[in-house]
Short mmCIF file of C-alpha atoms in Angstrom, two decimals:
data_model
loop_
_atom_site.label_atom_id
_atom_site.label_comp_id
_atom_site.label_asym_id
_atom_site.label_seq_id
_atom_site.Cartn_x
_atom_site.Cartn_y
_atom_site.Cartn_z
CA UNK E 1 0.00 0.00 0.00
CA UNK E 2 1.17 3.50 -0.79
CA UNK E 3 0.95 5.68 2.29
CA UNK E 4 2.18 8.98 3.63
CA UNK E 5 2.72 9.42 7.36
CA UNK E 6 2.99 12.69 9.21
CA UNK E 7 3.76 11.70 12.77
CA UNK E 8 3.27 15.14 14.31
CA UNK E 9 -0.42 16.14 14.47
CA UNK E 10 0.57 19.49 15.94
CA UNK E 11 3.73 21.57 16.21
CA UNK E 12 4.49 25.00 17.57
CA UNK E 13 7.36 27.41 17.02
CA UNK E 14 8.35 30.84 18.24
CA UNK E 15 8.35 33.61 15.69
CA UNK E 16 11.75 33.92 13.98
CA UNK E 17 12.77 30.42 15.05
CA UNK E 18 13.17 27.29 12.92
CA UNK E 19 10.84 24.31 12.86
CA UNK E 20 10.95 20.98 11.05
CA UNK E 21 7.90 19.00 10.05
CA UNK E 22 8.42 15.33 9.40
CA UNK E 23 7.00 13.11 6.69
CA UNK E 24 7.65 9.52 5.71
CA UNK E 25 6.15 7.63 2.83
CA UNK E 26 5.94 4.13 1.54
CA UNK E 27 6.10 3.35 -2.15
CA UNK E 28 7.64 0.77 -4.41
CA UNK E 29 8.02 3.25 -7.24
CA UNK E 30 11.34 4.75 -8.19
CA UNK E 31 10.02 7.77 -10.07
CA UNK E 32 7.77 10.04 -8.09
CA UNK E 33 7.37 13.59 -6.91
CA UNK E 34 6.98 14.92 -3.40
CA UNK E 35 5.17 18.03 -2.28
CA UNK E 36 4.44 20.08 0.77
CA UNK E 37 1.17 21.98 0.72
CA UNK E 38 0.07 24.66 3.17
CA UNK E 39 -3.58 25.08 4.10
CA UNK E 40 -4.33 28.27 6.06
CA UNK E 41 -7.71 28.88 7.72
CA UNK E 42 -9.03 30.07 4.36
CA UNK E 43 -8.83 26.36 3.32
CA UNK E 44 -6.96 27.17 0.13
CA UNK E 45 -4.31 24.57 -0.63
CA UNK E 46 -1.07 26.36 -1.44
CA UNK E 47 1.99 24.65 -2.85
CA UNK E 48 5.02 25.29 -0.65
CA UNK E 49 7.73 23.21 -2.23
CA UNK E 50 8.25 20.20 -4.48
CA UNK E 51 10.98 17.61 -4.87
CA UNK E 52 11.64 15.25 -7.73
CA UNK E 53 12.71 11.84 -6.44
CA UNK E 54 15.43 11.47 -9.07
CA UNK E 55 17.16 14.61 -7.82
CA UNK E 56 19.59 14.22 -4.96
CA UNK E 57 19.76 17.93 -4.23
CA UNK E 58 17.28 19.13 -1.66
CA UNK E 59 14.73 21.67 -2.88
CA UNK E 60 14.72 25.17 -1.41
CA UNK E 61 12.19 27.99 -1.73
CA UNK E 62 13.17 31.06 0.24
CA UNK E 63 12.65 30.19 3.93
CA UNK E 64 11.39 26.70 3.13
CA UNK E 65 13.67 23.76 2.49
CA UNK E 66 13.41 20.02 2.55
CA UNK E 67 15.57 17.19 3.75
CA UNK E 68 14.92 14.40 1.26
CA UNK E 69 16.28 11.00 2.23
CA UNK E 70 15.22 8.64 -0.56
CA UNK E 71 16.57 5.45 0.96
CA UNK E 72 14.84 6.20 4.24
CA UNK E 73 11.72 7.43 2.41
CA UNK E 74 11.76 10.59 4.44
CA UNK E 75 10.81 14.08 3.29
CA UNK E 76 10.89 16.67 6.07
CA UNK E 77 10.11 20.37 5.70
CA UNK E 78 12.20 23.00 7.44
CA UNK E 79 10.80 26.49 7.93
CA UNK E 80 13.40 29.06 8.87
CA UNK E 81 12.73 32.47 10.44
CA UNK E 82 9.13 31.47 11.11
CA UNK E 83 6.51 34.14 10.60
CA UNK E 84 3.00 34.50 11.97
CA UNK E 85 1.67 33.95 8.46
CA UNK E 86 3.22 30.48 8.40
CA UNK E 87 0.60 29.24 10.84
CA UNK E 88 -1.46 26.65 8.97
CA UNK E 89 -2.00 22.99 8.33
CA UNK E 90 0.82 21.45 6.34
CA UNK E 91 0.29 18.41 4.18
CA UNK E 92 2.95 16.18 2.75
CA UNK E 93 2.04 14.41 -0.50
CA UNK E 94 3.61 12.34 -3.20
CA UNK E 95 2.56 11.96 -6.78
CA UNK E 96 3.19 9.13 -9.20
CA UNK E 97 2.21 8.69 -12.80
CA UNK E 98 1.75 5.13 -13.99
CA UNK E 99 0.67 4.35 -17.53
CA UNK E 100 -1.63 7.33 -17.73
CA UNK E 101 -2.99 6.85 -14.22
CA UNK E 102 -2.33 9.77 -11.94
CA UNK E 103 -2.21 9.45 -8.19
CA UNK E 104 -1.59 12.02 -5.48
CA UNK E 105 -1.43 10.62 -1.95
CA UNK E 106 -1.63 12.92 1.09
CA UNK E 107 -0.65 12.60 4.70
CA UNK E 108 -3.08 13.57 7.43
CA UNK E 109 -1.43 16.89 8.07
CA UNK E 110 0.46 18.78 10.78
CA UNK E 111 -1.04 21.84 12.39
CA UNK E 112 1.63 24.48 12.86
CA UNK E 113 1.18 27.25 15.41
CA UNK E 114 3.53 30.26 15.39
CA UNK E 115 3.81 32.05 18.72
CA UNK E 116 4.66 35.76 18.77
CA UNK U 1 -6.02 34.01 -14.95
CA UNK U 2 -8.59 33.09 -12.32
CA UNK U 3 -6.89 29.74 -11.75
CA UNK U 4 -9.16 27.02 -10.41
CA UNK U 5 -12.62 28.15 -9.35
CA UNK U 6 -15.26 26.22 -7.46
CA UNK U 7 -18.90 26.92 -6.78
CA UNK U 8 -20.66 26.97 -4.44
CA UNK U 9 -18.44 27.69 -1.44
CA UNK U 10 -20.98 26.28 0.98
CA UNK U 11 -23.94 23.93 0.53
CA UNK U 12 -26.37 22.17 2.82
CA UNK U 13 -28.32 19.21 1.48
CA UNK U 14 -30.87 16.81 2.85
CA UNK U 15 -30.28 13.09 2.59
CA UNK U 16 -31.30 11.85 -0.84
CA UNK U 17 -31.01 15.17 -2.62
CA UNK U 18 -28.79 15.54 -5.63
CA UNK U 19 -26.49 18.35 -6.61
CA UNK U 20 -23.50 19.24 -8.74
CA UNK U 21 -20.31 20.85 -7.52
CA UNK U 22 -18.81 23.00 -10.22
CA UNK U 23 -15.12 23.28 -11.02
CA UNK U 24 -13.49 25.30 -13.78
CA UNK U 25 -9.95 26.24 -14.70
CA UNK U 26 -8.67 28.73 -17.25
CA UNK U 27 -5.10 27.51 -17.48
CA UNK U 28 -5.69 24.99 -20.31
CA UNK U 29 -4.77 22.17 -17.95
CA UNK U 30 -5.34 18.65 -19.19
CA UNK U 31 -5.51 16.98 -15.83
CA UNK U 32 -8.28 17.69 -13.32
CA UNK U 33 -9.29 15.91 -10.17
CA UNK U 34 -11.63 15.96 -7.20
CA UNK U 35 -10.63 15.35 -3.60
CA UNK U 36 -12.51 15.23 -0.37
CA UNK U 37 -11.00 16.35 2.91
CA UNK U 38 -12.26 14.92 6.18
CA UNK U 39 -10.91 15.66 9.67
CA UNK U 40 -7.85 13.56 10.41
CA UNK U 41 -7.95 11.95 6.97
CA UNK U 42 -5.98 14.29 4.76
CA UNK U 43 -7.20 14.55 1.17
CA UNK U 44 -8.49 11.56 -0.72
CA UNK U 45 -8.91 11.30 -4.48
CA UNK U 46 -12.49 10.78 -5.70
CA UNK U 47 -12.28 10.99 -9.51
CA UNK U 48 -9.89 12.39 -12.03
CA UNK U 49 -9.72 13.21 -15.71
CA UNK U 50 -6.71 13.23 -18.01
CA UNK U 51 -8.49 15.20 -20.71
CA UNK U 52 -11.84 16.03 -22.23
CA UNK U 53 -13.97 12.93 -22.55
CA UNK U 54 -11.77 10.81 -20.26
CA UNK U 55 -12.44 10.16 -16.60
CA UNK U 56 -11.43 7.52 -14.10
CA UNK U 57 -11.99 6.57 -10.50
CA UNK U 58 -9.77 7.49 -7.61
CA UNK U 59 -9.60 6.14 -4.09
CA UNK U 60 -13.17 6.91 -2.93
CA UNK U 61 -15.45 7.11 -6.02
CA UNK U 62 -18.65 5.58 -4.64
CA UNK U 63 -21.61 7.96 -4.60
CA UNK U 64 -20.05 10.40 -7.06
CA UNK U 65 -20.19 10.84 -10.82
CA UNK U 66 -18.07 13.04 -13.05
CA UNK U 67 -17.90 14.03 -16.67
CA UNK U 68 -15.48 16.10 -18.72
CA UNK U 69 -17.11 17.53 -21.80
CA UNK U 70 -14.65 20.44 -22.07
CA UNK U 71 -11.07 21.04 -21.04
CA UNK U 72 -12.15 23.83 -18.69
CA UNK U 73 -14.92 22.19 -16.67
CA UNK U 74 -15.03 19.14 -14.42
CA UNK U 75 -18.27 18.94 -12.43
CA UNK U 76 -18.79 16.48 -9.58
CA UNK U 77 -22.29 15.08 -9.15
CA UNK U 78 -23.84 13.62 -6.04
CA UNK U 79 -26.84 11.62 -7.20
CA UNK U 80 -28.31 10.85 -3.78
CA UNK U 81 -26.53 12.65 -0.97
CA UNK U 82 -25.71 10.79 2.25
CA UNK U 83 -24.46 12.15 5.60
CA UNK U 84 -21.18 10.31 4.98
CA UNK U 85 -20.57 12.73 2.12
CA UNK U 86 -20.36 15.67 4.50
CA UNK U 87 -16.91 16.99 3.76
CA UNK U 88 -14.86 19.71 2.16
CA UNK U 89 -14.36 19.12 -1.55
CA UNK U 90 -11.41 20.36 -3.52
CA UNK U 91 -10.94 20.47 -7.23
CA UNK U 92 -7.40 20.52 -8.61
CA UNK U 93 -5.74 20.76 -11.99
CA UNK U 94 -2.34 20.43 -13.58
CA UNK U 95 -0.99 20.90 -17.07
CA UNK U 96 -0.49 17.22 -17.79
CA UNK U 97 -0.49 13.89 -16.06
CA UNK U 98 2.12 12.50 -18.41
CA UNK U 99 4.70 15.06 -17.37
CA UNK U 100 4.42 15.10 -13.60
CA UNK U 101 3.51 18.59 -12.63
CA UNK U 102 2.28 20.63 -9.72
CA UNK U 103 -1.41 20.48 -9.00
CA UNK U 104 -3.24 23.72 -8.31
CA UNK U 105 -6.21 23.64 -6.00
CA UNK U 106 -9.48 25.53 -5.96
CA UNK U 107 -10.76 27.21 -2.78
CA UNK U 108 -12.96 24.28 -1.79
CA UNK U 109 -16.66 23.63 -1.23
CA UNK U 110 -17.93 22.83 2.23
CA UNK U 111 -20.83 20.39 1.94
CA UNK U 112 -23.10 19.36 4.79
CA UNK U 113 -25.62 16.57 4.33
CA UNK U 114 -28.32 16.40 6.99
#
C-alpha cells in the first residue's frame, strides 16, 4: 500500500525560530514527486515546495527547504525564520504517474502554530 | 487568470437530494481531479480526468459521478446525498499527467448533508 505518514499532528514554534515538520512515505516506485502543501484557515491549498525523487539535491524555496532521504523514504520540511503567516495545516504528499494513471497521496497533516 | 474556481463555497443538502459541484480552470490544464477532505484523513482522491472525454476513479469514487465535456470544466455530481458525504471538496488541476507537474487547488466547497 502506498501511504504517507505525518507523525506530528501538531507543532508550535516561536516567531523567527526554525521548525521541522516530518514526513515519511511508503512506495515501491522509483520515479515520483513529493510536495508540501500549506492550508491556512481560508482552506486554500497552497503549494510550498516540491521535490523530484530522481534529484539528490534538496529543494529550497526562500525560507522553506526540505531534507529528502530517498533510501529512508523521508521528506521533512524546514521552515526558517518562522513568521506568523506560516501558521497553517501542512500536508505532505507524493505523486506518481503510472501508464496514464495519476495518483496524489496525502498525509493527514500537521497543524503548525507560530507564537509571537 | 482566475486559476481554479469552485462553486458553491458552501452547501447544505438533505439526505437523498442531488447536486453538482462545479469546477473550472482557465489555465488549459489537461488533468483535473476531485478530492474530499475529512478531519484527520488528509485529502483523498475521488475521480480524475486526463483530458476532455476521459475520466477515471480514484480512491473513494462511490456515490459520485463526473464528466469532462470540455477542457475547462469538471463537475462532480452527487446523485443521492448521504451524511457520509459531509466533507470539504477540492478540485485541482495540472498541465499534464504525463509530465508530472504541480497540482493547483481551488478554494474548496464545504458540503453538509443532513
